[in-house]
XYZ file of N, CA, C and O in Angstrom:
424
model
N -58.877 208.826 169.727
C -58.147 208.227 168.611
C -56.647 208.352 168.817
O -55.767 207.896 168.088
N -56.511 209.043 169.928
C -54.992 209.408 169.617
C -54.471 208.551 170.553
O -53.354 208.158 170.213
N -54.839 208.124 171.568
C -54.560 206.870 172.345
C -54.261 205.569 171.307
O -53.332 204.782 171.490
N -54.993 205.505 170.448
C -54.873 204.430 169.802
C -53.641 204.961 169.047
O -52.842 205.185 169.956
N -53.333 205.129 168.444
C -52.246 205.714 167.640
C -50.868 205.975 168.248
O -49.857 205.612 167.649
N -50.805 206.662 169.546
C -49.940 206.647 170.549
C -49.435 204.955 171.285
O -48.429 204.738 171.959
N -50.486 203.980 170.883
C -50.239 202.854 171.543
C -49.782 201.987 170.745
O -49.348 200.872 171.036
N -49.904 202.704 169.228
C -49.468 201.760 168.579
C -48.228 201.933 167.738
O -47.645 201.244 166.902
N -47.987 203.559 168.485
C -46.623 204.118 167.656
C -45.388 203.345 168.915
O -44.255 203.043 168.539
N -45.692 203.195 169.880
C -45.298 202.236 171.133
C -44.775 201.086 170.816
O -43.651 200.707 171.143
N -45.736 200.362 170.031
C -45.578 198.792 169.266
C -44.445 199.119 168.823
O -43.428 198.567 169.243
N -44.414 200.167 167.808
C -43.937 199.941 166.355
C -42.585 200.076 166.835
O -41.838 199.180 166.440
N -42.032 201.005 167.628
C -40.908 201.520 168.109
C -40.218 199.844 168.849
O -39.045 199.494 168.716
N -41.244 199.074 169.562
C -40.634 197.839 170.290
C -40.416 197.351 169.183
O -39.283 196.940 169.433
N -40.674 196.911 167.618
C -40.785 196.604 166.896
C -39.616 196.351 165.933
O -39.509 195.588 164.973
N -38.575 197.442 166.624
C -36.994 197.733 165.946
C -36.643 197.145 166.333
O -35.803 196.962 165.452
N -36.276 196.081 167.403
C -35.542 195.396 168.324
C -35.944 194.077 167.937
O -35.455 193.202 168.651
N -36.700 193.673 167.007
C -37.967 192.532 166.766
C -36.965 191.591 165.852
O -35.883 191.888 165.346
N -37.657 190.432 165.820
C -37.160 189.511 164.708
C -37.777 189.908 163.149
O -38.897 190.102 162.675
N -36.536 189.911 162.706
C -37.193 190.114 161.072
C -37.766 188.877 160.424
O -38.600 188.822 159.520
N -37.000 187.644 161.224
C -38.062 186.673 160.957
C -39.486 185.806 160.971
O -40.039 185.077 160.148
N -39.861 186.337 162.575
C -41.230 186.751 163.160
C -42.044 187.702 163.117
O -43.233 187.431 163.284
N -41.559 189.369 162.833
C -41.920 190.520 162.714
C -42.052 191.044 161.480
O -41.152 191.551 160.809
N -43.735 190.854 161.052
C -43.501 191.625 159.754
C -42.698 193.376 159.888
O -41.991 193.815 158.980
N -42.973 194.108 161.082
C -43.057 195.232 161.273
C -41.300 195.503 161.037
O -40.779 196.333 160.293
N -40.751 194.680 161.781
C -39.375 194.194 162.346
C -38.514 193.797 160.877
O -37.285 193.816 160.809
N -39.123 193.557 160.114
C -38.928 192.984 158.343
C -38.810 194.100 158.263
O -37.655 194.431 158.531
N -39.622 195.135 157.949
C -39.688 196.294 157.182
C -38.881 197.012 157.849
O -38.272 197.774 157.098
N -38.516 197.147 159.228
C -37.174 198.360 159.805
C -35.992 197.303 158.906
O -35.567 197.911 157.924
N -35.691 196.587 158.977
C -34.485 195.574 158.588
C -34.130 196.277 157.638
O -33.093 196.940 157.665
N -35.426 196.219 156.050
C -35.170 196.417 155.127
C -34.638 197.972 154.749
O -34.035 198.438 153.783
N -35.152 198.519 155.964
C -34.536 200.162 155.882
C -36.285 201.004 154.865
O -37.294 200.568 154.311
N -35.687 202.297 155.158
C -36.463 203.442 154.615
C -36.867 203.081 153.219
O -38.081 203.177 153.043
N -36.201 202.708 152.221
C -36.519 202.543 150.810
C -37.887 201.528 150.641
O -38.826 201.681 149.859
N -37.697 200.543 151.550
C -38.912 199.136 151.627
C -39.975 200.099 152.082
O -40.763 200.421 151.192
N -40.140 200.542 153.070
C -40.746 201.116 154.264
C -41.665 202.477 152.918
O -42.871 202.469 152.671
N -41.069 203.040 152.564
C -41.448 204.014 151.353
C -42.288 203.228 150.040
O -43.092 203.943 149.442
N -42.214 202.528 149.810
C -42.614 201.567 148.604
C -43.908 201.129 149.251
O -45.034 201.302 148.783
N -43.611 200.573 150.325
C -45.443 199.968 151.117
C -46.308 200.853 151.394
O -47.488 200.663 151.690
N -45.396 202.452 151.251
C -46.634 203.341 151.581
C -47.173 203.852 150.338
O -48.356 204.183 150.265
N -46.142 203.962 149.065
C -46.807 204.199 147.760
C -47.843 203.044 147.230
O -48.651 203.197 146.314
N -47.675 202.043 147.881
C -48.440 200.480 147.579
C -50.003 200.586 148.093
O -51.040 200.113 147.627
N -49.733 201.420 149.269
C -51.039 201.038 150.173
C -51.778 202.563 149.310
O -52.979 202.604 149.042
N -50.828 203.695 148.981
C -51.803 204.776 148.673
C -52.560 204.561 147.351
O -53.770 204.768 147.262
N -51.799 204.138 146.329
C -52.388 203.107 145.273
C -53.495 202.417 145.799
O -54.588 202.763 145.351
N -53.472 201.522 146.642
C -54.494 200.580 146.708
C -55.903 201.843 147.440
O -57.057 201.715 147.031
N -55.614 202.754 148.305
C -56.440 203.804 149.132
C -57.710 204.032 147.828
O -58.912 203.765 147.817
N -56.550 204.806 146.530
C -56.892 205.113 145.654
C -58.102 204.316 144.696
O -59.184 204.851 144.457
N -57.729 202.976 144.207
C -58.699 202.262 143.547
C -60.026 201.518 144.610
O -61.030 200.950 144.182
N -59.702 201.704 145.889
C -60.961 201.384 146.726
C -61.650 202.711 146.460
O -62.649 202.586 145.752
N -61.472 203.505 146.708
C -61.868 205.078 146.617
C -62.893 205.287 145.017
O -63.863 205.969 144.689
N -62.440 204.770 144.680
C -63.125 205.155 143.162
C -63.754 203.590 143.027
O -64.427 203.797 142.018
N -63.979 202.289 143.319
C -64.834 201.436 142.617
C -65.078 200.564 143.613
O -65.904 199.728 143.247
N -64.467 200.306 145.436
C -65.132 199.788 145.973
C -66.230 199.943 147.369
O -66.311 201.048 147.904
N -66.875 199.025 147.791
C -67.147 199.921 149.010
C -66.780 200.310 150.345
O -65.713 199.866 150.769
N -67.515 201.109 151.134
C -66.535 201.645 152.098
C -66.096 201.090 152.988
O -65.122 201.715 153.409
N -66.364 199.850 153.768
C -65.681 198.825 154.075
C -64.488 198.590 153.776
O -63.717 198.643 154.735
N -63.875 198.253 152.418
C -62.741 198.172 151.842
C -61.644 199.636 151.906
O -60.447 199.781 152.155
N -62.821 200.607 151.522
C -61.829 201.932 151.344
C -61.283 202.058 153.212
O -60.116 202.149 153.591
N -62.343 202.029 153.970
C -61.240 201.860 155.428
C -60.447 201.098 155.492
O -59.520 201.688 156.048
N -60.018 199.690 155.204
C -59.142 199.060 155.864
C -58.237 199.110 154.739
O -57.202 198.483 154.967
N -58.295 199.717 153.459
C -57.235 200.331 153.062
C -56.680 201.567 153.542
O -55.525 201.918 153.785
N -57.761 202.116 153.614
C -57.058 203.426 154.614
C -56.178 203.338 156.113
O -55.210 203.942 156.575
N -57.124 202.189 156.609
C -56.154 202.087 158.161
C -54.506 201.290 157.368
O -53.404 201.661 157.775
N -54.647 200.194 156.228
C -53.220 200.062 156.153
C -52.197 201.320 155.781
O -51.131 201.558 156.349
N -52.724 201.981 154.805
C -52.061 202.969 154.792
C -51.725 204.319 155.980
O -50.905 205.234 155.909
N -52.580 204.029 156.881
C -52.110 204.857 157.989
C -51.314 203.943 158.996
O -50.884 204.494 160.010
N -51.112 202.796 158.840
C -50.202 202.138 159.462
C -48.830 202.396 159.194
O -47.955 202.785 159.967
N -48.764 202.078 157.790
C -47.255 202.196 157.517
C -46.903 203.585 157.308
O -45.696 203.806 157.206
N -48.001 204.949 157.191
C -47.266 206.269 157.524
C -46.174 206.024 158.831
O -44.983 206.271 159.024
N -47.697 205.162 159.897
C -47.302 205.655 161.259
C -45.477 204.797 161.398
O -44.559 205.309 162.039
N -45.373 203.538 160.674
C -44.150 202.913 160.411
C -43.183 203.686 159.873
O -42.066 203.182 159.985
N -43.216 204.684 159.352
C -42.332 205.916 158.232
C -41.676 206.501 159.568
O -40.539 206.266 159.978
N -42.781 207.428 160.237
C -42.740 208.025 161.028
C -41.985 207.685 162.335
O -40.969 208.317 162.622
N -42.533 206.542 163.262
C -41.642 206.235 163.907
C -39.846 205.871 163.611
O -38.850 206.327 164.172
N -39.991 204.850 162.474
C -38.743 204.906 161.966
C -37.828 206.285 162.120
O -36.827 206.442 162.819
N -38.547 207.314 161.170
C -37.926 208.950 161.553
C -37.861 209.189 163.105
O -37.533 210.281 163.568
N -38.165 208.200 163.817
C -37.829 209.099 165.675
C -39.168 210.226 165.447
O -38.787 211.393 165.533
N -40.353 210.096 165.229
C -41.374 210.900 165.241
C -42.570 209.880 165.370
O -42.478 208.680 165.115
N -44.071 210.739 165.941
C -44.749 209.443 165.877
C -46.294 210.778 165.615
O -46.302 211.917 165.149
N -47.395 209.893 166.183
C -49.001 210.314 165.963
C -48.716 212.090 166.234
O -48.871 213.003 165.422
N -48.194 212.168 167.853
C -48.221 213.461 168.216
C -47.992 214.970 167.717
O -48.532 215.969 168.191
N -46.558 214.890 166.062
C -46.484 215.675 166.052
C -47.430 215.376 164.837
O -48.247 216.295 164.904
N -47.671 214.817 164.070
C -49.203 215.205 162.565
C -50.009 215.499 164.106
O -49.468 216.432 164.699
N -50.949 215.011 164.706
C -51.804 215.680 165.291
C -51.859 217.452 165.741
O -52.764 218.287 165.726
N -50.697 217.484 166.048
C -50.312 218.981 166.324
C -50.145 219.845 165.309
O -49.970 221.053 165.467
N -50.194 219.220 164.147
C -49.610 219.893 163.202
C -51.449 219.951 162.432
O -52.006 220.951 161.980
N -51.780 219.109 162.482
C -53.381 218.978 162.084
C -54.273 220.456 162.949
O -54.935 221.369 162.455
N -53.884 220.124 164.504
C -54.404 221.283 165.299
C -54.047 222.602 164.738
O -54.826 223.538 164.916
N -52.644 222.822 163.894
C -52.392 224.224 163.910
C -53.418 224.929 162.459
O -53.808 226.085 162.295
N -53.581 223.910 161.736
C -54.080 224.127 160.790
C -55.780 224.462 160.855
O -56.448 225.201 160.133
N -56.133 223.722 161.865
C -57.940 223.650 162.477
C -58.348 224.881 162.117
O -58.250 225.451 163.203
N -58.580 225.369 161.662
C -59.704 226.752 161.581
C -58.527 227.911 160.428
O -58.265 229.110 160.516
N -58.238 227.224 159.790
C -57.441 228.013 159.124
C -57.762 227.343 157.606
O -57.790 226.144 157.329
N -58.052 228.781 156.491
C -58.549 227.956 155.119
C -57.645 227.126 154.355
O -56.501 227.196 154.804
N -57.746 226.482 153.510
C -56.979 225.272 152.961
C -56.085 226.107 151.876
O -54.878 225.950 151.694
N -56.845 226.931 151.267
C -55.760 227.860 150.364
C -54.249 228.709 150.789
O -53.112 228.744 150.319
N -55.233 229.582 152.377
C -54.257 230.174 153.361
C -53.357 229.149 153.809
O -52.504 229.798 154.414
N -53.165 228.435 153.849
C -52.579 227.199 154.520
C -51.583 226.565 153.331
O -50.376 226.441 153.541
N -52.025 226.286 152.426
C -51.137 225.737 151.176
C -50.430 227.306 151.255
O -49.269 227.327 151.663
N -51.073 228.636 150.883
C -50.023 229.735 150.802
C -48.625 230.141 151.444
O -47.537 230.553 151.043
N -49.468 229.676 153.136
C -48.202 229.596 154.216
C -46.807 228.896 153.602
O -45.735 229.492 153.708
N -46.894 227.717 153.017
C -45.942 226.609 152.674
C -45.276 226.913 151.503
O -44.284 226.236 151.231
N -45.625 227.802 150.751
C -45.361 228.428 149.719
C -46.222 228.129 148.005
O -45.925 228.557 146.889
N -47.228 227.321 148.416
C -48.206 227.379 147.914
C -47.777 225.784 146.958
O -48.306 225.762 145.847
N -47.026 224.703 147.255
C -46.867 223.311 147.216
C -48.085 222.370 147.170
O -47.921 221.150 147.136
């Protein structure tokens, strides 16, 4: 999975250089961080009402949009798949409470 994600944090990055008039992706760097933030509260909203009334078909490809435009957040920040994955790994075998505690309990 992380190939995929790595290949497509690749895209996204060629994606800055893109036409904002051809590039939806290339639209959304244009518009800056504020646009880019709004599509991800849009898509988690939408995550949300598939989640509770449709089926799971729908709840994935709401979920993959919304992991798109994280991964769009992210690159934008000069960051991409590698460091959440690493950061996912550090957490692997460690309880969810201990873990919220680490952070100061957020």
């Amino acid at each position: 999975m992380d190939t995929v994600l790595t290949d497509l944090a690749r895209v996204l990055e060629l994606r800055k250089q893109g036409d904002p008039e051809t590039s939806y992706v290339a639209r959304l760097y244009n518009k800056g961080l504020p646009a880019i933030l709004k599509k991800i509260g849009e898509e988690a909203t939408e995550v949300v009402l598939a989640g509770q009334s449709e089926g799971d078909d729908a709840l994935v490809r709401e979920v993959a949009d919304l992991w798109f435009h994280t991964l769009v957040l992210l690159v934008h920040r000069g960051l991409g798949p590698q460091e959440v994955l690493a950061e996912l790994e550090r957490r692997s075998g460690v309880s969810g409470i201990e873990e919220k505690n680490s952070r100061g309990g957020r």
